[in-house]
Amino acid sequence: MKSPGQLKRLPQHVAIIMDGNGRWARQHGLPRLVGHKQGATTAQHVVEVFVEYKIPYLTLYAFSTENWNRPQREVRGLFRLLEERLDEGISLAQKEGIRIHHLGKLNGLSPKIQDAIRRALELTQDNTRMTLGLAFNYGGRDEIVEATRRLILKGIPAQDIDETVVGQYLYTAGIPDPDLIIRTGGEMRLSNFLTWQSAYAEIYFTPVLWPDFDKKEIDKALTIFSQRQRRFGSLAPE
Ligand code: FPP
C-alpha cells in the first residue's frame, strides 16, 4: 500500500461517522461508556494523523439529534465525556494549529457544555492548519430546516435563493463539501450526517469498529479514495 504522501489525490475534507463504540465495549466485556471513552481517545489519534497528512478539513460526528433517544445514562455519559475531553482537545488544537468548529444546535445542550464549546471555538479561532468540525447535537435535516428559518427571518427574496446562498446558512458555511465520508462499524448508511453537503462525497464503509480505527485503516480509506473516479454527474474524460 502506498503511503498517503505517494497517493496522486488526497481529499481536502474528510468527514467521519464514528460508529461501533458499543460493540467494541461488548466484545471486551466492558460497559458501553468505556467504549465511548476509547472512541474519544481514537478520535484524538485520528486528528493527529490527519494533521500529519496535511488534510485541512476533518469533521467528526460525535452526537446526533437522534442520539437523545438513547438511555439517559448514556446521553449523560457522552456529555460528561465531551466536557472532560474538550480541554485536552483545546490543548491539542493549540499545539497543532487546529481551529475547532461546531456543527449543530447549542440550544438544548446544558449551559456548561454550551460554554465549553464556545470557549473551544473562541480560543482556537485564529488557528489555520486544520479546521476540525465537531458535529455535536447535529442532524442534517435539522440543519436544513434551521437554514431555511434563518433565510426567511433575514427576508432573503425567493428569487435570490440558490445553492450558494443556502450553503451560506448551513453550519458548514465557508467549509468545502466533504470529499470523503468514512463510516466505521459496518453499517452502510449516512444517518442524517451532512445531508446537503454529501451530495457528491465518496463514501467509504468499513466493518472496523471505531475504537480500532487506526493509521493503517486511515491509509486504506485514503488509498481507496485516490482510486475512485469522481465525475460529479459529468462524463469520464476519454
Ligand atoms: C456510535 O457508536 C458512537 C456514538 C453515538 C458516539 C460517538 C462518540 C465518540 C466516538 C466519542 C467522542 C465523543 C465525545 C463526546 C468526546 P455506537 O454507540 O452506536 O456503537 P454501537 O453501534 O456498536 O452500539
XYZ file of C-alpha atoms in Angstrom, residues 9 45 48 63 68 122 129 177 205 224 234-235 238:
13
model
C -5.016 12.594 -4.871
C -5.245 9.926 17.456
C -3.220 13.821 14.791
C -23.642 13.211 18.839
C -31.141 11.867 22.511
C -13.051 31.231 20.697
C -3.541 24.478 9.851
C -18.155 19.889 0.970
C -17.712 1.922 4.735
C -9.377 3.618 -1.953
C -20.460 14.583 -15.770
C -18.707 12.044 -18.022
C -11.998 9.893 -22.871
